Short mmCIF file of C-alpha atoms and ligand atoms in Angstrom, two decimals:
data_model
loop_
_atom_site.label_atom_id
_atom_site.label_comp_id
_atom_site.label_asym_id
_atom_site.label_seq_id
_atom_site.Cartn_x
_atom_site.Cartn_y
_atom_site.Cartn_z
CA MET A 12 -13.88 34.07 11.72
CA PHE A 13 -11.03 33.53 8.84
CA GLY A 14 -11.84 29.52 9.32
CA LEU A 15 -15.49 30.19 8.53
CA LEU A 16 -14.69 32.41 5.32
CA TYR A 17 -11.97 29.61 4.43
CA ASN A 18 -14.57 26.81 4.80
CA PHE A 19 -17.30 29.34 2.79
CA TYR A 20 -14.55 29.81 0.10
CA LYS A 21 -13.93 25.98 -0.23
CA PHE A 22 -17.49 25.18 -0.43
CA CYS A 23 -18.09 27.66 -3.19
CA LYS A 24 -14.75 26.39 -5.09
CA LYS A 25 -16.42 22.80 -4.93
CA ARG A 26 -19.70 23.74 -6.12
CA SER A 27 -18.20 25.75 -9.04
CA GLU A 28 -15.88 22.83 -9.70
CA ARG A 29 -16.73 21.35 -12.73
CA ARG A 30 -15.83 17.75 -14.35
CA ILE A 31 -15.12 17.32 -17.91
CA THR A 32 -14.45 14.44 -19.68
CA LEU A 33 -12.79 14.05 -23.08
CA ALA A 34 -11.57 11.34 -25.49
CA LEU A 35 -8.28 12.25 -27.11
CA LEU A 36 -8.84 10.60 -30.87
CA GLY A 37 -7.29 10.75 -34.08
CA LEU A 38 -5.18 8.36 -36.77
CA ASP A 39 -1.99 6.51 -35.43
CA ASN A 40 0.90 8.73 -34.95
CA ALA A 41 -0.64 11.81 -34.84
CA GLY A 42 0.80 12.68 -31.80
CA LYS A 43 -2.01 12.15 -29.07
CA THR A 44 -0.01 10.59 -26.44
CA THR A 45 2.80 13.05 -26.94
CA LEU A 46 0.10 15.81 -26.62
CA LEU A 47 -1.08 14.75 -23.51
CA ASN A 48 2.33 14.12 -22.12
CA THR A 49 3.35 17.82 -23.08
CA ILE A 50 0.33 19.32 -21.45
CA LYS A 51 1.02 17.47 -18.54
CA GLY A 52 4.44 18.86 -18.44
CA GLN A 53 6.23 15.47 -19.09
CA ILE A 54 8.00 16.63 -22.54
CA GLN A 55 11.06 14.29 -22.59
CA GLN A 56 8.95 11.23 -22.52
CA GLU A 57 9.18 8.99 -25.78
CA THR A 58 6.06 7.61 -26.71
CA SER A 59 4.96 4.23 -28.07
CA PRO A 60 2.00 3.33 -30.08
CA THR A 61 -1.06 3.17 -27.89
CA PHE A 62 -3.37 0.34 -28.37
CA GLY A 63 -5.23 0.67 -25.50
CA PHE A 64 -6.69 3.17 -22.74
CA ASN A 65 -5.18 5.49 -20.38
CA SER A 66 -7.06 8.06 -18.58
CA SER A 67 -4.94 11.29 -17.20
CA THR A 68 -6.42 14.31 -15.13
CA LEU A 69 -5.66 17.94 -15.99
CA ASN A 70 -6.48 20.61 -13.79
CA GLU A 71 -7.41 23.79 -15.69
CA GLY A 72 -8.71 26.57 -13.39
CA LYS A 73 -12.05 25.58 -12.19
CA TYR A 74 -12.26 22.47 -14.31
CA LYS A 75 -10.91 18.99 -13.66
CA ILE A 76 -10.50 17.49 -17.03
CA GLU A 77 -10.28 13.78 -17.52
CA VAL A 78 -8.69 12.94 -20.69
CA PHE A 79 -8.97 9.29 -22.24
CA ASP A 80 -6.03 8.75 -24.52
CA LEU A 81 -7.09 5.99 -27.10
CA GLY A 82 -5.03 3.98 -29.43
CA GLY A 83 -5.66 5.46 -33.19
CA GLY A 84 -4.31 2.37 -35.19
CA LYS A 85 -6.38 0.98 -37.89
CA THR A 86 -7.20 -2.56 -35.70
CA PHE A 87 -8.26 -0.60 -32.87
CA ARG A 88 -10.13 2.52 -34.18
CA SER A 89 -13.43 0.53 -33.91
CA VAL A 90 -13.33 0.75 -30.12
CA TRP A 91 -13.69 4.95 -29.96
CA SER A 92 -17.39 4.50 -30.07
CA LYS A 93 -17.22 2.78 -26.84
CA TYR A 94 -16.29 5.72 -25.14
CA LEU A 95 -18.36 8.81 -26.64
CA ALA A 96 -21.48 8.69 -24.80
CA GLU A 97 -19.43 9.51 -21.45
CA VAL A 98 -17.03 12.73 -22.91
CA HIS A 99 -18.57 16.35 -22.91
CA ALA A 100 -16.24 16.62 -25.93
CA ILE A 101 -13.62 15.39 -28.28
CA VAL A 102 -10.00 16.52 -29.04
CA TYR A 103 -9.20 15.59 -32.42
CA VAL A 104 -5.49 15.20 -33.61
CA VAL A 105 -4.39 15.13 -37.09
CA ASP A 106 -0.80 14.86 -38.44
CA ALA A 107 -0.62 18.01 -40.14
CA ALA A 108 2.51 17.04 -42.29
CA ASP A 109 0.83 13.80 -43.61
CA ALA A 110 -1.21 15.08 -46.06
CA PRO A 111 -1.67 11.93 -47.75
CA ARG A 112 -3.78 10.43 -45.05
CA PHE A 113 -6.24 13.44 -44.61
CA GLU A 114 -8.69 11.24 -46.58
CA GLU A 115 -8.18 8.51 -43.91
CA SER A 116 -8.25 10.93 -40.81
CA LYS A 117 -11.59 12.46 -42.28
CA LYS A 118 -13.37 8.82 -42.60
CA ALA A 119 -12.16 8.19 -38.94
CA LEU A 120 -13.72 11.79 -37.78
CA ASN A 121 -16.90 11.27 -39.65
CA ASP A 122 -17.45 7.51 -38.49
CA VAL A 123 -17.21 9.07 -34.65
CA LEU A 124 -19.62 12.07 -35.94
CA GLU A 125 -22.17 9.77 -37.07
CA CYS A 126 -22.07 8.11 -33.49
CA HIS A 127 -25.64 9.76 -31.88
CA TYR A 128 -23.79 10.23 -28.59
CA MET A 129 -21.92 12.88 -30.29
CA ARG A 130 -24.64 15.29 -31.19
CA ASP A 131 -24.22 18.93 -30.36
CA LYS A 132 -20.73 18.06 -28.57
CA ALA A 133 -17.86 20.26 -29.86
CA ILE A 134 -14.60 19.18 -31.52
CA LEU A 135 -11.42 20.92 -30.61
CA VAL A 136 -8.72 19.92 -33.85
CA PHE A 137 -5.34 20.18 -33.60
CA ALA A 138 -3.40 20.44 -36.41
CA ASN A 139 -0.29 19.12 -34.95
CA LYS A 140 3.52 18.95 -36.20
CA GLN A 141 3.62 22.61 -37.37
CA ASP A 142 7.43 22.37 -36.86
CA LEU A 143 7.73 20.05 -39.99
CA PRO A 144 8.40 21.82 -42.92
CA THR A 145 5.80 20.21 -45.00
CA ALA A 146 3.01 20.73 -42.60
CA SER A 147 -0.49 21.93 -43.98
CA THR A 148 -2.10 24.93 -42.92
CA VAL A 149 -5.10 25.55 -41.02
CA ALA A 150 -7.34 25.86 -44.38
CA GLU A 151 -5.79 22.99 -45.79
CA VAL A 152 -6.66 20.74 -42.73
CA VAL A 153 -10.05 22.37 -42.85
CA GLU A 154 -10.60 21.08 -46.35
CA GLY A 155 -8.62 17.90 -46.09
CA LEU A 156 -11.06 16.79 -43.17
CA GLY A 157 -14.12 18.24 -45.07
CA LEU A 158 -14.75 20.32 -42.00
CA ALA A 159 -16.80 22.93 -43.77
CA THR A 160 -19.89 20.43 -43.76
CA CYS A 161 -19.35 19.45 -39.96
CA ARG A 162 -22.28 20.37 -38.09
CA ASN A 163 -20.66 20.04 -34.46
CA SER A 164 -18.99 23.15 -33.41
CA HIS A 165 -15.45 22.99 -33.91
CA ASN A 166 -12.17 24.70 -33.85
CA VAL A 167 -8.70 24.28 -35.40
CA PHE A 168 -5.46 24.95 -33.69
CA PRO A 169 -2.47 24.38 -35.36
CA CYS A 170 0.36 23.26 -32.78
CA THR A 171 3.39 21.64 -32.45
CA ALA A 172 3.06 19.19 -29.42
CA LYS A 173 6.46 17.55 -29.68
CA THR A 174 8.76 19.54 -27.61
CA PRO A 175 12.42 19.98 -27.55
CA PRO A 176 14.56 20.12 -24.42
CA ASP A 177 14.79 23.86 -23.05
CA ALA A 178 11.73 24.82 -25.75
CA ALA A 179 8.68 26.63 -24.19
CA VAL A 180 5.39 24.65 -24.73
CA ASP A 181 3.65 25.74 -27.39
CA GLU A 182 1.04 28.12 -25.72
CA ARG A 183 -1.73 27.24 -28.67
CA LEU A 184 -2.29 23.71 -26.81
CA ARG A 185 -3.43 25.76 -23.86
CA GLU A 186 -5.64 28.26 -26.20
CA GLY A 187 -6.98 24.77 -27.96
CA LEU A 188 -8.28 23.52 -24.42
CA ARG A 189 -9.23 26.93 -23.19
CA TRP A 190 -11.71 27.36 -26.12
CA LEU A 191 -12.61 23.73 -25.84
CA THR A 192 -13.61 24.05 -21.81
CA GLY A 193 -15.38 27.73 -22.40
CA PHE A 194 -17.58 25.97 -25.19
CA VAL A 195 -18.36 23.11 -22.34
CA ASP A 196 -18.92 25.51 -19.97
CA ARG A 197 -21.61 27.64 -21.35
CA GLU A 198 -23.46 24.36 -22.21
CA TYR A 199 -22.32 22.29 -19.06
CA GLY A 200 -26.02 21.99 -16.99
CA ARG A 201 -27.74 20.40 -20.18
CA LEU A 202 -24.67 18.84 -21.50
CA ASP A 203 -23.68 17.38 -18.37
CA ALA A 204 -26.92 15.86 -17.29
CA ARG A 205 -27.18 13.88 -20.96
CA VAL A 206 -23.50 12.73 -20.49
CA GLN A 207 -24.48 11.00 -17.10
CA ALA A 208 -27.63 9.73 -18.49
CA GLU A 209 -26.03 8.31 -21.56
CA GLY A 210 -23.26 7.22 -19.92
CA GLU A 211 -25.61 5.11 -17.65
CA GLU A 212 -27.50 3.78 -20.27
CA VAL A 213 -24.16 2.41 -22.00
CA ARG A 214 -22.94 0.94 -18.58
CA GLN A 215 -26.11 -0.80 -18.32
CA GLU A 216 -25.93 -2.32 -21.43
CA GLU A 217 -22.60 -3.49 -21.23
CA ALA A 218 -23.56 -5.22 -18.01
CA ARG A 219 -26.75 -6.83 -19.74
CA LYS A 220 -23.96 -8.23 -22.52
CA LYS A 221 -21.79 -8.97 -19.74
CA LYS A 222 -24.37 -11.43 -18.11
CA GLU A 223 -25.55 -12.66 -21.51
CA ARG A 224 -21.90 -14.17 -22.02
CA GLU A 225 -21.49 -15.66 -18.90
CA GLU A 226 -24.95 -17.29 -19.33
CA ARG A 227 -23.45 -18.52 -22.81
CA LEU A 228 -20.22 -19.82 -21.02
CA ARG A 229 -22.41 -21.79 -18.26
CA ARG A 230 -24.58 -23.57 -20.84
CA GLN A 231 -21.60 -24.27 -22.83
CA ARG A 232 -20.12 -25.92 -19.46
CA GLU A 233 -23.10 -27.99 -18.78
CA GLU A 234 -23.20 -29.02 -22.22
CA ARG A 235 -19.88 -30.51 -22.05
CA LEU A 236 -20.38 -32.10 -18.79
CA ARG A 237 -23.53 -33.76 -19.88
CA GLN A 238 -21.78 -35.09 -23.25
CA GLN A 239 -18.75 -36.49 -21.34
CA LYS A 240 -21.38 -38.21 -18.87
CA GLU A 241 -22.89 -39.69 -21.97
CA MET B 30 -6.27 5.20 -8.87
CA GLY B 31 -3.75 7.80 -7.93
CA LEU B 32 -3.47 7.40 -4.55
CA LEU B 33 -3.31 3.28 -5.16
CA THR B 34 -0.64 3.79 -7.36
CA MET B 35 1.32 5.91 -4.62
CA ILE B 36 1.01 3.48 -2.02
CA ARG B 37 2.09 0.93 -4.21
CA SER B 38 5.33 2.37 -5.43
CA LEU B 39 5.79 3.29 -1.73
CA LYS B 40 6.05 -0.36 -1.13
CA ARG B 41 7.88 -1.52 -3.62
CA LYS B 42 11.48 -1.95 -3.57
CA GLU B 43 13.70 0.54 -5.22
CA GLY B 44 14.36 -0.79 -8.80
CA GLU B 45 12.24 -3.80 -8.99
CA ALA B 46 8.96 -4.72 -9.78
CA ARG B 47 6.76 -7.79 -9.34
CA LEU B 48 4.66 -8.75 -12.70
CA LEU B 49 1.67 -11.41 -12.64
CA VAL B 50 1.29 -13.66 -15.86
CA LEU B 51 -2.19 -14.90 -16.19
CA GLY B 52 -4.38 -16.67 -18.74
CA LEU B 53 -5.96 -19.94 -19.58
CA ASP B 54 -4.18 -22.94 -20.35
CA ASN B 55 -2.38 -23.44 -23.80
CA ALA B 56 -2.43 -19.34 -24.19
CA GLY B 57 1.41 -19.16 -24.36
CA LYS B 58 2.13 -17.73 -21.12
CA THR B 59 5.31 -20.02 -20.23
CA THR B 60 6.19 -19.84 -24.11
CA ILE B 61 6.16 -15.81 -23.98
CA LEU B 62 8.68 -15.62 -21.11
CA LYS B 63 11.05 -18.44 -22.09
CA SER B 64 11.12 -16.38 -25.62
CA LEU B 65 11.69 -12.96 -23.55
CA SER B 66 14.91 -14.80 -21.96
CA GLU B 67 15.95 -16.32 -25.40
CA GLU B 68 15.84 -20.02 -23.70
CA ASP B 69 14.65 -22.82 -26.12
CA ILE B 70 10.91 -23.05 -26.41
CA THR B 71 10.49 -26.21 -28.54
CA THR B 72 9.67 -28.43 -25.33
CA ILE B 73 7.19 -26.73 -23.19
CA THR B 74 4.80 -28.84 -21.14
CA PRO B 75 1.94 -27.19 -19.20
CA THR B 76 2.75 -25.61 -15.92
CA GLN B 77 1.51 -27.46 -13.23
CA GLY B 78 2.42 -24.59 -10.48
CA PHE B 79 4.25 -21.81 -10.96
CA ASN B 80 7.63 -20.42 -12.50
CA ILE B 81 9.55 -17.45 -11.26
CA LYS B 82 11.43 -15.27 -13.85
CA SER B 83 13.93 -12.64 -13.42
CA LEU B 84 14.31 -10.23 -15.99
CA SER B 85 16.80 -7.28 -15.96
CA ARG B 86 15.63 -4.07 -18.07
CA ASP B 87 17.76 -0.97 -18.38
CA GLY B 88 19.24 -1.93 -14.63
CA PHE B 89 15.66 -2.52 -13.36
CA ASN B 90 14.63 -5.53 -12.26
CA LEU B 91 11.28 -7.50 -12.98
CA LYS B 92 10.29 -10.65 -10.96
CA ILE B 93 7.82 -12.46 -13.09
CA TRP B 94 5.40 -14.99 -12.06
CA ASP B 95 4.11 -17.71 -14.44
CA ILE B 96 1.00 -19.33 -13.28
CA GLY B 97 -0.51 -22.67 -14.57
CA GLY B 98 -3.64 -21.72 -16.40
CA GLN B 99 -5.13 -25.22 -16.19
CA LYS B 100 -9.09 -24.91 -14.71
CA THR B 101 -8.13 -26.90 -11.95
CA ILE B 102 -5.10 -24.38 -10.70
CA ARG B 103 -6.86 -21.13 -11.55
CA PRO B 104 -8.54 -21.12 -8.07
CA TYR B 105 -5.04 -20.65 -6.76
CA TRP B 106 -4.54 -17.57 -9.09
CA ARG B 107 -5.31 -15.29 -6.09
CA ASN B 108 -2.87 -16.45 -3.70
CA TYR B 109 -0.40 -14.27 -5.94
CA PHE B 110 -2.43 -11.48 -6.06
CA ASP B 111 -0.34 -9.47 -3.40
CA GLN B 112 1.77 -6.63 -4.38
CA THR B 113 1.52 -6.97 -7.98
CA ASP B 114 2.65 -3.89 -10.36
CA ALA B 115 1.22 -4.93 -13.46
CA LEU B 116 -0.74 -8.02 -14.85
CA ILE B 117 -0.02 -9.58 -18.02
CA TYR B 118 -2.88 -11.52 -19.33
CA VAL B 119 -2.07 -14.03 -22.34
CA ILE B 120 -4.68 -15.03 -24.52
CA ASP B 121 -4.76 -17.51 -27.55
CA SER B 122 -5.93 -15.05 -30.41
CA SER B 123 -6.65 -18.17 -32.73
CA ASP B 124 -8.83 -19.68 -30.08
CA ARG B 125 -11.78 -17.65 -30.78
CA LYS B 126 -14.07 -20.19 -29.04
CA ARG B 127 -12.50 -19.55 -25.85
CA LEU B 128 -12.67 -16.00 -25.87
CA ASP B 129 -15.58 -16.24 -23.43
CA GLU B 130 -13.91 -18.41 -20.85
CA SER B 131 -10.68 -15.92 -21.15
CA HIS B 132 -12.95 -13.24 -20.53
CA PHE B 133 -14.68 -14.72 -17.84
CA GLU B 134 -11.52 -15.34 -15.66
CA LEU B 135 -10.12 -11.83 -16.53
CA THR B 136 -13.20 -10.53 -15.22
CA GLN B 137 -13.07 -12.15 -11.98
CA LEU B 138 -9.23 -11.00 -11.58
CA LEU B 139 -10.14 -7.37 -12.10
CA GLN B 140 -12.63 -7.24 -9.32
CA ASP B 141 -10.12 -8.47 -6.82
CA ASP B 142 -9.42 -5.55 -4.40
CA LYS B 143 -5.76 -6.61 -4.84
CA MET B 144 -5.73 -6.11 -8.25
CA GLY B 145 -7.47 -2.40 -8.12
CA GLY B 146 -5.35 -0.27 -10.28
CA VAL B 147 -2.93 -2.45 -11.18
CA PRO B 148 -2.09 -1.82 -15.03
CA LEU B 149 -3.07 -4.69 -17.51
CA LEU B 150 -1.06 -5.58 -20.48
CA VAL B 151 -2.86 -8.11 -22.83
CA PHE B 152 -0.55 -10.24 -24.90
CA ALA B 153 -2.72 -11.04 -27.77
CA ASN B 154 -0.51 -14.25 -28.58
CA LYS B 155 -0.08 -16.42 -31.51
CA GLN B 156 -0.48 -13.86 -33.92
CA ASP B 157 1.31 -16.19 -36.20
CA LEU B 158 -1.84 -18.55 -36.95
CA VAL B 159 -4.61 -17.57 -39.51
CA GLY B 160 -7.65 -16.29 -38.44
CA ALA B 161 -6.13 -14.61 -35.15
CA ALA B 162 -8.26 -12.01 -33.64
CA GLU B 163 -7.29 -8.18 -34.01
CA ALA B 164 -6.48 -5.94 -31.14
CA GLY B 165 -9.88 -3.86 -31.54
CA GLU B 166 -11.70 -6.99 -31.70
CA ILE B 167 -10.25 -8.81 -28.64
CA ALA B 168 -10.85 -5.20 -26.73
CA GLU B 169 -14.38 -5.81 -27.41
CA GLN B 170 -14.49 -9.35 -26.67
CA LEU B 171 -12.82 -9.14 -23.25
CA THR B 172 -14.79 -5.70 -22.43
CA LEU B 173 -11.99 -3.95 -21.92
CA THR B 174 -13.29 -0.90 -22.97
CA SER B 175 -15.43 -0.41 -19.89
CA ILE B 176 -12.28 -0.35 -17.77
CA ARG B 177 -11.80 3.31 -16.60
CA ASP B 178 -9.89 2.29 -13.41
CA ARG B 179 -6.68 1.49 -14.86
CA PRO B 180 -4.41 1.66 -18.04
CA TRP B 181 -4.54 -0.97 -20.49
CA GLN B 182 -2.83 -1.89 -23.47
CA ILE B 183 -3.18 -4.87 -26.05
CA GLN B 184 -0.16 -5.97 -27.75
CA ALA B 185 -0.32 -8.35 -30.49
CA CYS B 186 2.38 -10.94 -30.39
CA SER B 187 3.91 -14.28 -31.34
CA ALA B 188 5.68 -16.26 -28.54
CA LYS B 189 6.77 -18.35 -31.67
CA THR B 190 8.18 -15.72 -33.64
CA GLY B 191 9.33 -13.24 -31.06
CA THR B 192 7.16 -10.40 -32.39
CA GLY B 193 5.47 -7.90 -30.54
CA LEU B 194 7.13 -9.21 -26.87
CA ALA B 195 9.38 -6.34 -26.88
CA GLU B 196 6.98 -3.98 -27.39
CA GLY B 197 4.60 -5.24 -24.55
CA MET B 198 7.30 -5.14 -22.09
CA GLU B 199 8.17 -1.65 -23.10
CA TRP B 200 4.85 -0.50 -22.23
CA VAL B 201 4.81 -2.77 -18.86
CA MET B 202 8.32 -0.77 -17.82
CA LYS B 203 6.76 2.46 -18.75
CA GLN B 204 3.74 1.20 -16.23
CA VAL B 205 6.14 0.34 -13.55
CA LYS B 206 9.09 2.72 -13.17
N1 GTP C 17 8.02 16.46 -35.64
C1 GTP C 17 6.90 16.21 -34.52
N2 GTP C 17 6.83 15.16 -34.53
C2 GTP C 17 5.68 15.09 -33.45
C3 GTP C 17 4.97 15.65 -32.84
N3 GTP C 17 3.92 15.27 -31.96
C4 GTP C 17 4.28 14.09 -32.22
N4 GTP C 17 5.26 13.67 -32.71
C5 GTP C 17 6.07 12.25 -33.09
O1 GTP C 17 5.07 11.65 -33.43
C6 GTP C 17 5.12 10.07 -33.17
C7 GTP C 17 3.55 9.63 -32.94
O2 GTP C 17 3.33 10.12 -31.45
P1 GTP C 17 2.33 9.59 -30.25
O3 GTP C 17 2.08 10.60 -29.35
O4 GTP C 17 2.74 8.52 -29.96
O5 GTP C 17 1.14 9.38 -31.70
P2 GTP C 17 -0.44 9.05 -31.61
O6 GTP C 17 -1.46 9.60 -31.77
O7 GTP C 17 -0.64 8.65 -29.45
O8 GTP C 17 -0.27 7.32 -31.88
P3 GTP C 17 -1.22 6.35 -31.35
O9 GTP C 17 -0.98 5.94 -29.88
O10 GTP C 17 -0.57 5.09 -32.23
O11 GTP C 17 -2.58 6.43 -31.80
C8 GTP C 17 6.21 10.12 -32.19
O12 GTP C 17 7.29 9.64 -32.72
C9 GTP C 17 6.26 11.84 -31.74
O13 GTP C 17 7.56 12.01 -31.25
C10 GTP C 17 5.04 17.48 -33.57
O14 GTP C 17 4.43 18.13 -32.96
N5 GTP C 17 6.23 17.39 -34.15
N1 GTP C 18 1.69 -21.12 -32.97
C1 GTP C 18 1.88 -20.71 -31.92
N2 GTP C 18 2.00 -21.49 -30.87
C2 GTP C 18 2.60 -21.07 -29.63
C3 GTP C 18 2.46 -19.64 -29.30
N3 GTP C 18 2.91 -19.31 -28.06
C4 GTP C 18 2.81 -20.68 -27.55
N4 GTP C 18 2.37 -21.69 -28.64
C5 GTP C 18 2.18 -22.92 -28.16
O1 GTP C 18 1.08 -23.23 -27.43
C6 GTP C 18 1.23 -24.37 -26.55
C7 GTP C 18 1.14 -23.77 -24.60
O2 GTP C 18 2.09 -22.96 -24.72
P1 GTP C 18 2.41 -22.93 -23.24
O3 GTP C 18 3.37 -21.69 -22.99
O4 GTP C 18 2.75 -23.87 -22.53
O5 GTP C 18 1.32 -22.37 -22.40
P2 GTP C 18 0.88 -21.58 -21.20
O6 GTP C 18 -0.05 -20.45 -21.37
O7 GTP C 18 1.62 -21.58 -20.15
O8 GTP C 18 -0.04 -22.84 -20.59
P3 GTP C 18 -0.28 -23.53 -18.87
O9 GTP C 18 1.04 -23.67 -18.19
O10 GTP C 18 -1.07 -24.88 -19.21
O11 GTP C 18 -1.27 -22.38 -18.54
C8 GTP C 18 2.53 -24.82 -26.82
O12 GTP C 18 2.42 -26.00 -27.74
C9 GTP C 18 3.41 -23.85 -27.57
O13 GTP C 18 4.46 -24.02 -28.19
C10 GTP C 18 2.76 -18.70 -30.86
O14 GTP C 18 3.12 -17.67 -30.50
N5 GTP C 18 2.51 -19.17 -31.68
MG1 MG C 19 -0.92 6.85 -28.65
MG1 MG C 20 2.75 -22.33 -18.71
#
């Protein structure tokens, strides 16, 4: 009897388990990797600049959240757009203590928002590094990033991602995530169907391009062989 | 990926990792390794078979396999795939004409079961030469952006001047430790 109940419970749980994919974006040095490490409980890990991709899975209640941590460096930002089709929402991290770069950050965010895969997707903004005395307030970050004219649903949370040993993890990180998952949850059916379809569209396009390049390579080889024979 | 990574770390000898260095001929694989171990890099000849290098980093031992990249040798690459903890793929960033070829070989590599989940570092070498491609461009050209099943990182570097090599190895260390 108990086993039956337990199986039923597992069945319900599985059905209600929701998979959410997020991309962690923002300029280099904003604190993306640090923030993810902190949420995962690896608070002492020193980071180095990311020029690539790393995915982590977080369990948050009934959500299984896959987070893509991408690099924010100037020579790397162009690849962000490749991930937007398959995410349900984005987390955008700003170094709040670096006001001189707000303009650059605003530009990078606008480039993301222009992508049509971002339509109606929510943005969680973290105004990070609040521990630094020069950190801007939420209002200043809203102003600096031009969020007032942003049509996507968004919310800004101040936070300190870097956690000294023995210190407690900043509660606002979880709060922010909870806001974002709550938003995604309300729209989940429609949003997820779209993410699946558009993600597949992009994968097929990539596969087609890959084929094209292999074909080009094959032709080059044949050409070279012919020239060698002549 | 989680499970694969776990199995791999169980099989591994404590405090030791096996790295595989691959890439087209002339990419600079051997020069990178010699530069990392502070050997003379003025007289390097194409690798006919393979070299093994041992490097120690904070009490951790890296066994690095450097395999020749000439077309005739590439079919043998797969013989070295077993128990690889991280793959280092080297490209000549100044040789844009061969990016398609480099992309093709990398795609073959990553498709192999034995390479499943193995972290990938791309050394975008020869950054000292004019017209070297940048990180984002290489990520697109090599279609790294469609990878979801493993962590990857691009490190711009120059084996000639030594810039970027330590940073690249630091990333690898984080993955295999
Ligand atoms: N004071 C302070 N420093 C922080 C905080 N969060 C991150 N940092 C520091 O900021 C630097 C950059 O952090 P990363 O997490 O590597 O930044 P990133 O956004 O991942 O950067 P890229 O990978 O280059 O895009 C590191 O030195 C961190 O220790 C914070 O809340 N407060
Ligand atoms: N300018 C410049 N030349 C480099 C650099 N790295 C390597 N080279 C040169 O590129 C050539 C090929 O270097 P190797 O290290 O032999 O290349 P490899 O990848 O080991 O080649 P195979 O063994 O044939 O697969 C040599 O002439 C090196 O001096 C670099 O960072 N900058
Ligand atoms: Mg990072
Ligand atoms: Mg060699």
